[in-house]
CSV table of C-alpha atoms in Angstrom, one decimal:
chain,number,residue,atom,x,y,z
A,1,MET,CA,207.0,-32.5,58.4
A,2,THR,CA,208.0,-34.8,55.5
A,3,GLU,CA,206.0,-37.8,54.3
A,4,GLU,CA,208.6,-40.2,55.6
A,5,GLU,CA,208.5,-38.6,59.1
A,6,LEU,CA,204.7,-38.8,59.1
A,7,ASN,CA,204.8,-42.5,58.2
A,8,ARG,CA,207.3,-43.2,60.9
A,9,GLY,CA,205.2,-41.4,63.5
A,10,LEU,CA,202.1,-43.4,62.5
A,11,ARG,CA,204.0,-46.7,62.7
A,12,ASP,CA,205.3,-45.8,66.2
A,13,VAL,CA,201.7,-45.1,67.4
A,14,MET,CA,200.4,-48.3,65.9
A,15,GLU,CA,203.2,-50.3,67.5
A,16,ARG,CA,202.5,-48.9,70.9
A,17,THR,CA,198.8,-49.3,70.8
A,18,THR,CA,198.4,-52.7,68.9
A,19,PRO,CA,198.5,-55.8,71.1
A,20,PRO,CA,200.8,-58.7,70.2
A,21,PRO,CA,199.4,-60.7,67.3
A,22,SER,CA,197.7,-64.1,68.0
A,23,MET,CA,199.1,-67.3,66.5
A,24,ASP,CA,195.7,-67.8,64.9
A,25,SER,CA,196.1,-67.0,61.2
A,26,SER,CA,192.5,-65.9,60.7
A,27,SER,CA,192.8,-63.5,63.5
A,28,ALA,CA,196.0,-62.1,62.2
A,29,LEU,CA,194.5,-61.7,58.8
A,30,LYS,CA,191.5,-59.8,60.3
A,31,ARG,CA,193.8,-57.5,62.3
A,32,GLY,CA,195.9,-56.8,59.2
A,33,ARG,CA,192.8,-55.7,57.3
A,34,THR,CA,191.6,-53.5,60.2
A,35,ALA,CA,195.1,-51.9,60.4
A,36,ARG,CA,195.0,-51.2,56.6
A,37,ARG,CA,191.6,-49.5,56.9
A,38,ARG,CA,192.9,-47.4,59.8
A,39,ARG,CA,195.9,-46.2,57.8
A,40,ARG,CA,193.6,-45.3,54.9
A,41,LEU,CA,191.3,-43.3,57.2
A,42,THR,CA,194.3,-41.6,58.8
A,43,TRP,CA,195.6,-40.4,55.4
A,44,SER,CA,192.1,-39.3,54.4
A,45,GLY,CA,191.8,-37.2,57.6
A,46,ILE,CA,195.2,-35.6,57.0
A,47,ALA,CA,194.2,-34.6,53.5
A,48,VAL,CA,190.9,-33.2,54.6
A,49,VAL,CA,192.3,-30.9,57.4
A,50,PRO,CA,193.5,-28.1,55.1
A,51,LEU,CA,190.2,-28.2,53.2
A,52,VAL,CA,188.1,-28.0,56.5
A,53,ALA,CA,190.3,-25.2,57.8
A,54,GLY,CA,189.8,-23.2,54.7
A,55,ILE,CA,186.0,-23.7,54.8
A,56,ALA,CA,185.9,-22.8,58.5
A,57,LEU,CA,188.0,-19.6,57.9
A,58,ALA,CA,185.9,-18.4,54.9
A,59,PRO,CA,182.8,-17.3,56.9
A,60,GLN,CA,185.0,-15.4,59.2
A,61,LEU,CA,186.7,-13.6,56.4
A,62,LEU,CA,183.3,-12.9,54.7
A,63,GLY,CA,181.8,-11.9,58.1
A,64,SER,CA,184.5,-9.3,58.6
A,65,ARG,CA,182.9,-7.2,55.8
A,66,ASP,CA,180.0,-5.1,57.1
A,67,PRO,CA,176.8,-4.4,55.2
A,68,GLY,CA,178.2,-1.1,54.1
A,69,GLY,CA,181.1,-2.7,52.4
A,70,GLN,CA,183.8,-1.8,55.0
A,71,VAL,CA,186.3,-4.4,55.9
A,72,GLY,CA,186.7,-5.0,59.5
A,73,ASP,CA,189.6,-6.6,61.6
A,74,LEU,CA,190.5,-10.1,60.6
A,75,VAL,CA,190.7,-12.6,63.5
A,76,ALA,CA,192.2,-16.0,64.0
A,77,ALA,CA,190.0,-19.1,63.7
A,78,GLY,CA,187.9,-19.5,66.9
A,79,GLY,CA,187.9,-15.7,67.6
A,80,THR,CA,185.0,-13.2,67.1
A,81,PRO,CA,185.2,-11.1,64.0
A,82,SER,CA,184.8,-7.4,64.4
A,83,PRO,CA,182.2,-6.0,62.0
A,84,HIS,CA,183.6,-2.4,62.1
A,85,PRO,CA,187.0,-0.9,62.0
A,86,SER,CA,188.7,-0.4,65.3
A,87,SER,CA,187.9,2.8,67.1
A,88,GLU,CA,191.6,3.6,67.4
A,89,THR,CA,192.0,3.7,63.6
A,90,SER,CA,188.6,5.0,62.4
A,91,GLU,CA,188.3,8.7,61.7
A,92,PRO,CA,185.5,10.7,63.4
A,93,ALA,CA,182.5,11.6,61.4
A,94,ALA,CA,182.6,15.2,60.0
A,95,SER,CA,180.2,17.6,61.7
A,96,THR,CA,178.9,20.9,60.4
A,97,ALA,CA,177.9,23.4,63.0
A,98,PRO,CA,174.5,25.0,62.2
A,99,SER,CA,174.5,28.6,61.2
A,100,LYS,CA,173.1,30.8,64.0
A,101,ALA,CA,172.8,34.4,64.9
A,102,PRO,CA,175.6,36.1,66.8
A,103,SER,CA,175.3,36.3,70.6
A,104,ALA,CA,175.1,40.1,70.4
A,105,ARG,CA,174.3,41.7,67.0
A,106,LYS,CA,176.7,44.2,65.5
A,107,SER,CA,176.2,46.5,62.5
A,108,GLY,CA,177.1,44.7,59.3
A,109,ASP,CA,176.6,41.2,60.7
A,110,PRO,CA,175.0,38.8,58.2
A,111,TRP,CA,171.4,37.7,58.7
A,112,PRO,CA,171.2,34.3,60.5
A,113,GLU,CA,170.6,30.9,58.9
A,114,GLY,CA,171.3,32.1,55.4
A,115,GLN,CA,168.5,34.6,55.3
A,116,THR,CA,168.6,37.6,53.0
A,117,ASP,CA,166.7,39.9,55.4
A,118,ARG,CA,164.9,39.7,58.8
A,119,THR,CA,162.1,37.4,57.6
A,120,ALA,CA,162.6,33.6,57.5
A,121,SER,CA,161.4,32.1,54.2
A,122,ALA,CA,162.3,28.4,54.8
A,123,GLY,CA,163.5,26.0,57.5
A,124,PRO,CA,162.4,25.3,61.0
A,125,ARG,CA,161.4,28.9,61.8
A,126,VAL,CA,158.7,28.7,59.1
A,127,VAL,CA,157.6,25.3,60.3
A,128,ARG,CA,157.1,26.6,63.8
A,129,VAL,CA,155.2,29.7,62.8
A,130,THR,CA,153.0,27.7,60.4
A,131,LYS,CA,152.0,25.5,63.3
A,132,LEU,CA,151.3,28.6,65.4
A,133,LEU,CA,148.9,29.7,62.7
A,134,GLU,CA,147.1,26.3,62.8
A,135,ASP,CA,146.9,26.4,66.6
A,136,LEU,CA,145.4,29.9,66.5
A,137,SER,CA,142.7,28.7,64.1
A,138,SER,CA,142.0,25.7,66.4
A,139,ALA,CA,141.5,28.1,69.3
A,140,VAL,CA,138.6,30.0,67.6
A,141,PRO,CA,135.3,29.5,69.5
A,142,GLU,CA,132.7,27.1,68.0
A,143,ARG,CA,130.3,29.9,66.9
A,144,PHE,CA,133.1,31.4,64.7
A,145,THR,CA,135.1,30.1,61.7
A,146,ALA,CA,138.6,30.9,60.5
A,147,PRO,CA,138.1,31.0,56.7
A,148,ASP,CA,140.8,31.3,54.1
A,149,LEU,CA,139.8,34.8,52.8
A,150,LYS,CA,141.8,37.1,50.6
A,151,ASP,CA,142.2,40.9,50.5
A,152,SER,CA,141.3,43.1,47.5
A,153,ASP,CA,144.7,42.4,45.9
A,154,GLY,CA,144.2,38.6,46.2
A,155,GLU,CA,146.6,38.2,49.0
A,156,PRO,CA,145.6,35.7,51.8
A,157,LEU,CA,144.5,37.2,55.1
A,158,ARG,CA,145.8,34.2,56.9
A,159,ASN,CA,149.4,35.2,57.4
A,160,PRO,CA,152.3,33.6,59.4
A,161,GLN,CA,155.6,35.3,59.8
A,162,ALA,CA,158.9,34.5,61.6
A,163,GLN,CA,161.5,37.2,61.8
A,164,TYR,CA,164.8,37.8,63.4
A,165,ALA,CA,164.0,40.6,65.9
A,166,SER,CA,167.4,41.7,67.4
A,167,SER,CA,168.7,45.2,67.0
A,168,ASP,CA,172.4,46.2,67.2
A,169,GLY,CA,173.9,45.4,70.6
A,170,GLU,CA,171.0,43.0,71.6
A,171,PRO,CA,171.3,39.2,72.0
A,172,ASP,CA,169.7,37.2,69.2
A,173,TYR,CA,166.0,36.5,69.5
A,174,TRP,CA,163.0,35.7,67.3
A,175,GLU,CA,159.5,36.9,66.8
A,176,TYR,CA,156.8,34.6,65.5
A,177,ALA,CA,153.4,36.0,64.6
A,178,ALA,CA,150.2,34.7,63.0
A,179,THR,CA,147.1,36.6,61.9
A,180,ILE,CA,143.8,35.1,60.8
A,181,PRO,CA,140.3,36.4,59.8
A,182,VAL,CA,137.5,35.2,62.0
A,183,GLU,CA,134.0,35.1,60.6
A,184,HIS,CA,130.5,34.9,62.1
A,185,ASP,CA,127.2,35.4,60.3
A,186,GLY,CA,128.9,37.0,57.3
A,187,LYS,CA,130.8,39.5,59.4
A,188,VAL,CA,134.6,39.4,59.8
A,189,GLY,CA,137.1,40.3,62.5
A,190,GLN,CA,140.6,39.2,63.2
A,191,LEU,CA,143.0,37.5,65.7
A,192,ARG,CA,146.7,37.9,66.0
A,193,VAL,CA,149.1,35.9,68.2
A,194,GLN,CA,152.7,36.9,68.7
A,195,SER,CA,155.4,34.9,70.5
A,196,THR,CA,158.8,36.4,71.2
A,197,THR,CA,161.7,34.2,72.3
A,198,PRO,CA,163.7,35.3,75.4
A,199,ASN,CA,165.6,38.5,74.6
A,200,GLY,CA,167.7,38.9,77.8
A,201,LYS,CA,165.5,41.6,79.2
A,202,GLY,CA,164.1,41.4,82.7
A,203,ALA,CA,160.5,41.0,83.8
A,204,ILE,CA,158.4,44.1,84.1
A,205,GLU,CA,154.9,44.9,85.5
A,206,PRO,CA,152.2,43.1,83.4
A,207,CYS,CA,150.5,46.3,82.2
A,208,LYS,CA,153.7,48.0,81.3
A,209,LEU,CA,154.6,44.9,79.2
A,210,ALA,CA,151.2,44.9,77.6
A,211,LYS,CA,151.4,48.6,76.6
A,212,GLN,CA,154.5,47.9,74.6
A,213,PHE,CA,152.4,46.2,71.9
A,214,TRP,CA,150.9,48.1,68.9
A,215,GLY,CA,151.2,51.6,70.3
A,216,GLY,CA,149.8,50.7,73.7
A,217,SER,CA,146.9,53.2,73.7
A,218,GLY,CA,144.0,52.3,75.9
A,219,SER,CA,143.3,51.2,79.5
A,220,CYS,CA,145.0,48.2,81.1
A,221,LYS,CA,144.0,45.9,83.9
A,222,VAL,CA,145.8,42.9,85.5
A,223,VAL,CA,143.8,39.7,85.1
A,224,ASP,CA,144.5,36.6,87.2
A,225,ALA,CA,144.6,33.4,85.1
A,226,GLY,CA,145.1,30.4,87.3
A,227,GLY,CA,147.5,32.4,89.5
A,228,LYS,CA,149.4,34.0,86.6
A,229,LYS,CA,149.2,37.8,86.2
A,230,VAL,CA,148.2,38.9,82.7
A,231,GLY,CA,148.1,42.5,81.4
A,232,VAL,CA,144.9,43.1,79.3
A,233,VAL,CA,144.7,46.3,77.3
A,234,THR,CA,141.3,47.5,76.0
A,235,THR,CA,141.4,50.4,73.5
A,236,LYS,CA,138.7,53.0,72.5
A,237,GLY,CA,138.9,52.0,68.8
A,238,GLY,CA,140.7,53.7,66.0
A,239,GLY,CA,143.5,51.2,65.9
A,240,ASP,CA,144.0,47.7,64.3
A,241,PHE,CA,143.0,45.9,67.5
A,242,ASP,CA,140.3,46.4,70.1
A,243,GLN,CA,141.9,44.4,72.9
A,244,TRP,CA,144.9,42.2,73.7
A,245,ALA,CA,146.5,40.2,76.5
A,246,SER,CA,150.2,40.0,77.2
A,247,TYR,CA,152.1,37.5,79.4
A,248,ARG,CA,155.8,36.8,80.1
A,249,HIS,CA,156.6,33.2,80.9
A,250,ASP,CA,159.2,32.3,83.5
A,251,ASP,CA,161.9,31.7,80.8
A,252,GLY,CA,161.4,35.1,79.3
A,253,THR,CA,159.2,34.1,76.4
A,254,VAL,CA,156.5,36.8,75.8
A,255,VAL,CA,153.1,35.9,74.3
A,256,ILE,CA,150.5,38.4,73.1
A,257,LEU,CA,147.0,37.6,71.9
A,258,ALA,CA,145.1,40.4,70.2
A,259,GLN,CA,141.6,40.6,68.8
A,260,SER,CA,139.5,43.0,66.7
A,261,ARG,CA,135.9,43.1,65.6
A,262,LYS,CA,137.0,44.5,62.2
A,263,PHE,CA,139.5,43.5,59.5
A,264,GLU,CA,140.3,46.5,57.3
A,265,ARG,CA,141.7,44.6,54.3
A,266,GLN,CA,138.5,43.0,53.2
A,267,SER,CA,135.0,44.1,52.2
A,268,LYS,CA,132.8,42.3,54.8
A,269,PRO,CA,131.3,44.2,57.7
A,270,PRO,CA,132.9,43.9,61.2
A,271,LEU,CA,131.8,41.5,63.9
A,272,THR,CA,129.1,42.8,66.3
A,273,GLN,CA,130.8,41.2,69.4
A,274,PRO,CA,134.3,40.3,70.6
A,275,ILE,CA,135.7,36.9,69.8
A,276,PHE,CA,136.9,36.3,73.3
A,277,THR,CA,136.2,37.7,76.7
A,278,SER,CA,139.0,39.3,78.7
A,279,ALA,CA,139.2,36.2,80.9
A,280,GLN,CA,139.5,33.9,77.9
A,281,LEU,CA,142.2,36.0,76.3
A,282,ALA,CA,144.2,35.9,79.6
A,283,GLU,CA,143.8,32.1,79.9
A,284,LEU,CA,144.9,31.4,76.3
A,285,VAL,CA,147.9,33.7,76.4
A,286,THR,CA,149.3,31.9,79.4
A,287,SER,CA,148.9,28.4,77.9
A,288,ALA,CA,151.8,26.5,76.3
A,289,THR,CA,149.9,26.4,73.0
A,290,PHE,CA,151.3,29.7,71.8
A,291,LYS,CA,154.7,29.6,73.5
A,292,LEU,CA,157.7,29.4,71.2
A,293,SER,CA,160.9,29.8,73.1
A,294,GLU,CA,163.5,29.1,70.4
């Protein structure tokens, strides 16, 4: 629109809305001054419109940039700015599948999770077995302690270990084990807990399962622990452990808790009594405390 067309439009409006002038000269003069002020205000309003529009649009343009510096969709004045790119145009985030062991191990397969051998030296496996060691220490009865002792070579007797346990042709599964010295009145024995993740093998009779641990020599009896059947093996001595309990959870996780009155790798004399009774071993081995299923 040109300036002349705008002026003509304003005059047309004024002519249609202004009543016929009075014959009174003072009234005519007053109306003339009022009309002049209106024209000035009209021109001022027209000049301000582009400025106001620019100010109103600026926040929307600025608002279309998210805190991460990504520019979103621009919208018309009065609309809602989109703080992020449209889902139709944005690219999906890249994902990296975690390294894991094969579903059935074959000769020559690499060790899982970047390991150089069966034993995990870092990562979530080590975190889990370290907690298992701490939980075993916490389970020691009050009259005993679980000191941080070392053997004759200076190696700690408190030992957690997580290892990949599958052999060729077996599904992948893991074995977590923790051993601690247990002391009472200057005498030292040991505890060992072992938790094996489900390995695809079916359930077997409790004593048969228990005798698969550490040679299995000794007599076995089935102990009831809150309705759960636990195989408890008691040896005649000569081995590393005097007694252990074994239990298979419903999901296939197998937990073994073993005890011994002696600890060969240190110089202190052996304990004169067992750390746990048979019933206590059975109760602990069925608890969720020592169950690691993955």
